Structures are given as C-alpha cells and as structure tokens.
Tab-separated table of C-alpha atoms and ligand atoms in Angstrom:
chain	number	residue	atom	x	y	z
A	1	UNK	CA	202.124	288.112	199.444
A	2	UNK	CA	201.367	284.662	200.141
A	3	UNK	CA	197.982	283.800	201.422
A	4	UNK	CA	196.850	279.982	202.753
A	5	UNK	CA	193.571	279.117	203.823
A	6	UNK	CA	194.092	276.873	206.444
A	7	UNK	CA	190.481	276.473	207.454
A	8	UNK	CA	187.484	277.659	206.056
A	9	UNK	CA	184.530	276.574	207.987
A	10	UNK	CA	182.135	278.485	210.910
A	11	UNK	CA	182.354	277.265	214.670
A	12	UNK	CA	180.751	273.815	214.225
A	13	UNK	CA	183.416	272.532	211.403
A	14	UNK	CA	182.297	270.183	208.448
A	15	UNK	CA	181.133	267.783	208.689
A	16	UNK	CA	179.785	269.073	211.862
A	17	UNK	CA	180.226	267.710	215.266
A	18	UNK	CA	176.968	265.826	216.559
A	19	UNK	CA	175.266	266.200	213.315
A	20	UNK	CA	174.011	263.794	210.554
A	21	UNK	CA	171.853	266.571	208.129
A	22	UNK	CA	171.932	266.002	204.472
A	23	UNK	CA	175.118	268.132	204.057
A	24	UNK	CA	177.322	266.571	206.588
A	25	UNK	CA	176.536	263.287	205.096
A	26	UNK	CA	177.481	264.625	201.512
A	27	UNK	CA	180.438	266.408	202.732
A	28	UNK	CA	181.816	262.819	204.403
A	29	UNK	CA	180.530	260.994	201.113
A	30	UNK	CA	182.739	263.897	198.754
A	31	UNK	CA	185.680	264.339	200.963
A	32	UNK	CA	187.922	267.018	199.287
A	33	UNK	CA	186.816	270.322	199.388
A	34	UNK	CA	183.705	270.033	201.517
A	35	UNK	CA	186.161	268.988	204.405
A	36	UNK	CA	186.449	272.393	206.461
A	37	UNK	CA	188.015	273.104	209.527
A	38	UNK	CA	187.639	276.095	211.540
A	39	UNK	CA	188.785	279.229	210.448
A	40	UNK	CA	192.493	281.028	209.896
A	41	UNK	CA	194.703	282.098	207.568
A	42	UNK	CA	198.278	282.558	207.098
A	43	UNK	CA	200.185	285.019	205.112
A	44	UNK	CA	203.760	284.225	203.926
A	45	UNK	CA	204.052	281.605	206.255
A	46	UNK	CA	205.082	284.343	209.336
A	47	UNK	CA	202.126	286.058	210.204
A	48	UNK	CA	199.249	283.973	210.968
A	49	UNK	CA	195.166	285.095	212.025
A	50	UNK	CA	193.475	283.513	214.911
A	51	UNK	CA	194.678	280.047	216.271
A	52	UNK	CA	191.283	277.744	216.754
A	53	UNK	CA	191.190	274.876	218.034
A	54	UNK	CA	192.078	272.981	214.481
A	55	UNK	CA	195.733	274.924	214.394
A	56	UNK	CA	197.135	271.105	215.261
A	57	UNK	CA	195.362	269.827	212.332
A	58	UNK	CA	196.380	272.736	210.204
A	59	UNK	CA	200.360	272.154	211.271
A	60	UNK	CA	200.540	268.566	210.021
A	61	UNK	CA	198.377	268.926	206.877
A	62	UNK	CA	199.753	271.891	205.744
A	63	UNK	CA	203.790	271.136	207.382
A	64	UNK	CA	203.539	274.752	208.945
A	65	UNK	CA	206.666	275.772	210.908
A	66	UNK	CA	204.726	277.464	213.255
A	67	UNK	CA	207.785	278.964	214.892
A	68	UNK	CA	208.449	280.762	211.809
A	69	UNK	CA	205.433	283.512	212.929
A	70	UNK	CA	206.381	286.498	213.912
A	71	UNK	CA	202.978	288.018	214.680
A	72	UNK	CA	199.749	286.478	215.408
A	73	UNK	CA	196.505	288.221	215.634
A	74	UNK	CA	193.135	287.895	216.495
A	75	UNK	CA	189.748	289.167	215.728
A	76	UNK	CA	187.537	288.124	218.264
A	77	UNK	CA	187.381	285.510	221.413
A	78	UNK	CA	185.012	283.449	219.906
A	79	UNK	CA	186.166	279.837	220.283
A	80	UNK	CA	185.983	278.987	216.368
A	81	UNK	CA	189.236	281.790	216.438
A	82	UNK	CA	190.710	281.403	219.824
A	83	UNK	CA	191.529	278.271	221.424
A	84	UNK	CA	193.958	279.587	223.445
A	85	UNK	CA	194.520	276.284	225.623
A	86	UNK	CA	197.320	275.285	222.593
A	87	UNK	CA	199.225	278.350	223.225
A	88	UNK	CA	200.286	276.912	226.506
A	89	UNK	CA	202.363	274.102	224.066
A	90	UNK	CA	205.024	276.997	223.350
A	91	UNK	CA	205.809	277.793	226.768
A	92	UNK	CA	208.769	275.968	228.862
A	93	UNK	CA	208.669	272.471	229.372
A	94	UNK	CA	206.372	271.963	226.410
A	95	UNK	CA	208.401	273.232	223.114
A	96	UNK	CA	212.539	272.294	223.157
A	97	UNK	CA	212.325	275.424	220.780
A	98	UNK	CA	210.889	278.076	221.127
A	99	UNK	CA	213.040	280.588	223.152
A	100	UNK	CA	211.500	284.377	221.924
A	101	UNK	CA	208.472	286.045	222.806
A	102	UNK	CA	205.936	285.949	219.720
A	103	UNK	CA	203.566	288.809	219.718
A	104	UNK	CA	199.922	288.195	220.172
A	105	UNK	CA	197.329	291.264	219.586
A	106	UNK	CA	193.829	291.219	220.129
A	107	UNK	CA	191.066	293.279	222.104
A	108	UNK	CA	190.857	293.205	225.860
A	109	UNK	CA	188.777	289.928	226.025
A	110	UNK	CA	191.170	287.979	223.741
A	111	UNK	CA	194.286	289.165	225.899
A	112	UNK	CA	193.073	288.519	229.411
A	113	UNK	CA	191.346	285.051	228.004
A	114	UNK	CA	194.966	283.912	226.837
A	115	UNK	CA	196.743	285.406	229.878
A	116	UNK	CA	194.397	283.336	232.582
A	117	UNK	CA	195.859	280.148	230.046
A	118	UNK	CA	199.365	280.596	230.505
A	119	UNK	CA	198.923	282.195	234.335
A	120	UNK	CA	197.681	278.555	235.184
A	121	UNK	CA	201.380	277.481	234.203
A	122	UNK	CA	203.428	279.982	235.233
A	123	UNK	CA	202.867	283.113	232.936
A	124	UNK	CA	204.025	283.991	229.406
A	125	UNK	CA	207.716	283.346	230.974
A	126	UNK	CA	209.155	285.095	227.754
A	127	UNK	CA	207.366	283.451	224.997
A	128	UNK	CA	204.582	285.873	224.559
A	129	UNK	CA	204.034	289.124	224.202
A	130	UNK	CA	200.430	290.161	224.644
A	131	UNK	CA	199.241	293.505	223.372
A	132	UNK	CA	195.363	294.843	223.991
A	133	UNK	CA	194.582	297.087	220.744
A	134	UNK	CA	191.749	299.523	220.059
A	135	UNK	CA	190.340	300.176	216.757
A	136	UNK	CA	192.492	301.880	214.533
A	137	UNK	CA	195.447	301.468	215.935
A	138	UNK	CA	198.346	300.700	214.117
A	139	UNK	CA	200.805	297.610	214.378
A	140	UNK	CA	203.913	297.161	213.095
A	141	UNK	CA	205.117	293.922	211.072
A	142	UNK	CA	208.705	293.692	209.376
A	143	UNK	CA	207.737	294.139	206.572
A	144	UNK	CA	204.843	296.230	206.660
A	145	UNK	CA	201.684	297.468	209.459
A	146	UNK	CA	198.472	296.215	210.297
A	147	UNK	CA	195.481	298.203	211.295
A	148	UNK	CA	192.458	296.916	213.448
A	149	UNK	CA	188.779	298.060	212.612
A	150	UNK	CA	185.931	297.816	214.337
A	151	UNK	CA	182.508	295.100	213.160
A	152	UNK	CA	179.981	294.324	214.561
A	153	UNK	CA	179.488	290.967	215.665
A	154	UNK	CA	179.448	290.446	219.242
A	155	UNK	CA	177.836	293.177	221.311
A	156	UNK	CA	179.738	291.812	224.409
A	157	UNK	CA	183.272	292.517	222.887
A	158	UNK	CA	185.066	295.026	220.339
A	159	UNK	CA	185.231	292.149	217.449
A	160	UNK	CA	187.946	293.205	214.833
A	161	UNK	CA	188.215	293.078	210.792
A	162	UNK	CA	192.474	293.808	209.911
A	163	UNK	CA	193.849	296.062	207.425
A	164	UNK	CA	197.104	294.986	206.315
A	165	UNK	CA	199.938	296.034	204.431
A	166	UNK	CA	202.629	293.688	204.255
A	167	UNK	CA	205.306	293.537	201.581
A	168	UNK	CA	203.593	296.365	199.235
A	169	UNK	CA	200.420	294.658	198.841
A	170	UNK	CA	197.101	295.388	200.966
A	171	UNK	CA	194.573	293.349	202.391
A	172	UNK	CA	191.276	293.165	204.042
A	173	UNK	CA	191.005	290.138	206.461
A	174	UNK	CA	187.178	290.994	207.145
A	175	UNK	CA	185.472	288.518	209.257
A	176	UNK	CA	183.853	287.621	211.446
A	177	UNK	CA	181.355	290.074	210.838
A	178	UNK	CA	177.764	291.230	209.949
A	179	UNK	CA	177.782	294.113	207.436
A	180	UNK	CA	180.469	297.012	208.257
A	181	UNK	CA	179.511	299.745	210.150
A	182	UNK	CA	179.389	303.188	208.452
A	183	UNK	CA	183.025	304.157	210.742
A	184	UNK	CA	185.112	301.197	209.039
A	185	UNK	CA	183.628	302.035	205.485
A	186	UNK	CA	184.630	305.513	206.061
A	187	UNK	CA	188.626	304.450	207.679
A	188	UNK	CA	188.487	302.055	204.103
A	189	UNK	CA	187.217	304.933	201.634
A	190	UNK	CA	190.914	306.366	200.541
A	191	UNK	CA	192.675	302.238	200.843
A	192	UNK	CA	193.337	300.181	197.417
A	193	UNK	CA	192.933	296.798	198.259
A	194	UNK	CA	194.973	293.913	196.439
A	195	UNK	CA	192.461	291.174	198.507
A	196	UNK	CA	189.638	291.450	200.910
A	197	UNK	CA	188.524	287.989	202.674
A	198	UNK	CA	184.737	287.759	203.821
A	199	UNK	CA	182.425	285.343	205.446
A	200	UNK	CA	179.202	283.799	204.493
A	201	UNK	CA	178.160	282.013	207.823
A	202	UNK	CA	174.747	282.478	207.199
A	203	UNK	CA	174.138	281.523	203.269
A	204	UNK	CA	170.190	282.122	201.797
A	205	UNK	CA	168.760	282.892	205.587
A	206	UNK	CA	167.996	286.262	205.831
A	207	UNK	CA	169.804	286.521	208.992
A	208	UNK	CA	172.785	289.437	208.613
A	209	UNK	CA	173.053	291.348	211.816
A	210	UNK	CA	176.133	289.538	213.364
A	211	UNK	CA	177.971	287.452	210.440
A	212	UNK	CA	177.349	287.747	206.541
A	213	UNK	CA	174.346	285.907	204.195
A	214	UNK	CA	175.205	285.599	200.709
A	215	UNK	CA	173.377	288.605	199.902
A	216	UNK	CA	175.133	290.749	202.575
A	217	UNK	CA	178.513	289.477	200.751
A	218	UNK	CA	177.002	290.361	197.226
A	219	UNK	CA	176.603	293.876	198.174
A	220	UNK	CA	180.255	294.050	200.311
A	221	UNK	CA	181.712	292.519	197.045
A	222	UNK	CA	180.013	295.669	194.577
A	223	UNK	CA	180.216	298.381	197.317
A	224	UNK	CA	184.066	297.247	197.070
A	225	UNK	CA	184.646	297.527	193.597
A	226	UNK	CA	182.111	300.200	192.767
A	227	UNK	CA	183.797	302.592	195.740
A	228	UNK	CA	187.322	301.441	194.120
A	229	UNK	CA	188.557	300.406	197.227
A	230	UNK	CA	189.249	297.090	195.784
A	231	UNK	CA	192.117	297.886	193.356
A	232	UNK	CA	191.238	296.683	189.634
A	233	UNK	CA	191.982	293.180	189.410
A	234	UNK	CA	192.130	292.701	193.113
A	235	UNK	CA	190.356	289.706	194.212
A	236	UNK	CA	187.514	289.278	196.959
A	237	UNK	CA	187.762	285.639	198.418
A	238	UNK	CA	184.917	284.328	200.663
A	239	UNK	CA	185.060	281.668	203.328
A	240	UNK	CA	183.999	280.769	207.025
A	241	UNK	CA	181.159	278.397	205.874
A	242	UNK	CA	178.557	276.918	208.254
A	243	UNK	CA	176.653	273.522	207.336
A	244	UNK	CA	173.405	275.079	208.478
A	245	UNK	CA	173.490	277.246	204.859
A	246	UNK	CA	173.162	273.499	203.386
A	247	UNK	CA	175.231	274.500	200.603
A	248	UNK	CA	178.148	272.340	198.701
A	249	UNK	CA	181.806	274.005	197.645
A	250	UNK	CA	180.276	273.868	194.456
A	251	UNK	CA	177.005	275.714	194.638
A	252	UNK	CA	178.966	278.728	196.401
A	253	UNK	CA	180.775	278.375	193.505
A	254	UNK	CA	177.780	278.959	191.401
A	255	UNK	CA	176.427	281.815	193.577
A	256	UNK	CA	179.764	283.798	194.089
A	257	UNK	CA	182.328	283.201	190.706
A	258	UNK	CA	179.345	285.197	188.468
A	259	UNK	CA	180.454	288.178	190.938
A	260	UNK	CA	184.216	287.652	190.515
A	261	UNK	CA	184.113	286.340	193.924
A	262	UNK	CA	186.617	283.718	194.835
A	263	UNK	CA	185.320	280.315	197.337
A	264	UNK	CA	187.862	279.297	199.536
A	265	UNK	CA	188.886	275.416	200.423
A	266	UNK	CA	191.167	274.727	203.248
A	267	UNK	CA	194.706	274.360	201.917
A	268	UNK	CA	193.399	277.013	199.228
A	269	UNK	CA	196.387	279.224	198.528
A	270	UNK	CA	197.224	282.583	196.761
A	271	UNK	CA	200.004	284.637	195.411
A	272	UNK	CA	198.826	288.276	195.234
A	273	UNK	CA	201.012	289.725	193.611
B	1	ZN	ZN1	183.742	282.385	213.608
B	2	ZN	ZN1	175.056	269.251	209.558
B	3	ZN	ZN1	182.587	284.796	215.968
C-alpha cells in the first residue's frame, strides 16, 4: 500500500495565516519541510482522506489525478478536513471529465454540509454519491473495506478515526482526535496493524481532551505496540502539526524517532509493504 502525505499541518497551516511568531518566521526562513498544508492523505493514489481547502495545492505539487479516486472519506466537518466548496469543481459545467459518481462517506454533519454545496448548483447530478455512516460500520473498497470508529473530538458531531484494509495490509488513519475512548480500543484489541497515523496538534501543552499532545501520542504509540495491535515492524507515523506547539520538523524528530515514531512532511510518502 502506498501512502502520501499530502499535508501535514492543523487548521491554521504553516506558516500560519495572520501570524508572525518565532516559528512562522523560521518556517518561511527554512522552507522545505516546515512548509505544511492542511491535512490529508492518499493511499495508492485512489482512495484519498478528507479534501481541505489545500486539495488544489496538493493536485499541482504532487500531479494527483484526482479522478483516479474511487472513494473519498472523511473524519470530521471541521474546515481543516472539509472544504467542501471544491467539490462543486467536479460537477457539470465545471470538469469536461468527470462523468461517474465518486463515493463520499462521512457522518451526518459532513454529508448534509456537502449536499447544501452542490444543492446550490443543481445537486450531485451523478457525480457523487453521498453515504452517512455510523461507527463501525463497514465500507467496501475494491480492493479491500474500511471501518469507521468513533473519537472524541468534537462534542457537537460523531468525529471518526478509519480502519482500513486495503490490498492485504491494515491501517489506522487516527486523527483528529484526543486520546481513544475505551469502545475504539476495545473494536482495535484483536486488529494487526501494518501503520497507524496520529496527530500532535497540541505539542508540550498539557491540553489532550480533543486532539493529541506529544505525551498523549507517546502513550498511543506504547499502548500500540505493547497491546500488539501494531504488527512487529509496523510503523506509527505522526502528523497534523499546529505552529502554536512552536516546534521545528526537526525537534519532533528528536521527541518522536527515540519511540520508533515516524514525523511526517507533506509530500512524505510510504510503501508498506
Ligand atoms: Zn484538523
Ligand atoms: Zn505562528
Ligand atoms: Zn478537527
């Protein structure tokens, strides 16, 4: 399975938008790998996880065919992960392409959000297919299924970390997310995982209730391994990275590699094979 990192930062980007701290003026000095957009990631170039509002960026860096997904998911409505104004670009009069419905799934606020969108110009008109799932329900890929489970993050919606099986190998898209309820630990107790993704939006604060701190990741990363739900030499990768943590690429590096722990770059990519 092939995994790309097409963005890797929290809502605000960075640099962030309207703000000139100490770490958006290093990250503009370094360039490179302190240059993150917002947050998705695409596996084997046909199934793809959330569409912000940098998926335009993402297309020309990266030369994604985007009309080579075949499912497209979401995890919450937050607008870091849904920006679902550019979906309108694949219906009628916008694309000469596109001529199938691509399935979307996502929870009840994700759906109806991207149905008002393409009401205002004229419905889905056969290029979408929306589908509302629940926790543990199970969706079927070509190759393989995916299986929604439940975080908290949000109290106002059912926010949603994936399960996924695609082409033998399993994975744990996990964010965004505070620390998993007891109910998703339990549903991941019997799985072998080949990757699990996580987020560290928060970094040293000791903030953890709604999205990760390192610490929070730390103990995801050993409960993981030490539970053997992260197959032996499967590989944890962290990303979603706010500048308010005031940390670099490289000191995540420092903090996370001791742990085995993978930092993610946009245009990072990985065969797990
Ligand atoms: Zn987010
Ligand atoms: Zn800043
Ligand atoms: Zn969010």
């Amino acid at each position: 399975m092939k995994v790309r990192f097409l963005g890797t930062a929290a809502f605000e980007g960075i640099p962030a938008m309207f703000c000139g701290c100490e770490l958006c003026k290093k990250a503009f000095e370094l360039g490179g790998k302190e240059i993150r957009t917002r947050t998705s990631v695409m596996l084997d170039d046909d199934l793809k996880i959330d569409f912000p509002p940098d998926t335009f960026t993402h297309m020309v860096r990266e030369r994604l065919d985007l009309e080579a997904i075949r499912t497209l998911l979401f995890t919450h409505s937050h607008s870091d992960h849904l920006y679902a104004e550019d979906l309108v670009a694949r219906l009628p009069g916008y694309t000469r392409t596109a001529d199938s419905p691509l399935p979307v799934y996502g929870n009840e606020l994700v759906v109806t959000m991207i149905k008002a969108k393409l009401d205002a110009e004229g419905g889905a008109q056969g290029r979408y297919s929306l589908n509302r799932v629940r926790p543990y329900s199970r969706i079927e890929l070509h190759d393989g299924f995916a299986v929604p489970l439940p975080v908290v993050h949000d109290p106002m919606e059912t926010c949603l970390l994936y399960y996924i099986e695609k082409n033998g190998k399993a994975m744990l898209y996990g964010h965004d997310s505070g620390t998993f309820p007891d109910e998703t630990w339990d549903w991941l107790k019997d799985k072998k995982l080949d990757l699990a993704i996580l987020e560290c939006t928060m970094g040293h604060s000791p903030y953890r209730k709604s999205h990760m701190n390192i610490e929070a990741v730390l103990e995801t990363n050993a409960r993981l391994r030490d539970d053997g739900i992260l197959k032996d030499g499967g590989s944890v990768v962290v990303t979603h990275f706010s500048h308010n943590a005031q940390l670099l690429h490289t000191d995540f590096q420092a903090i996370f590699e001791p742990h085995g722990i993978q930092v993610a770059y946009d245009g990072m990519q990985l065969e797990i094979e």
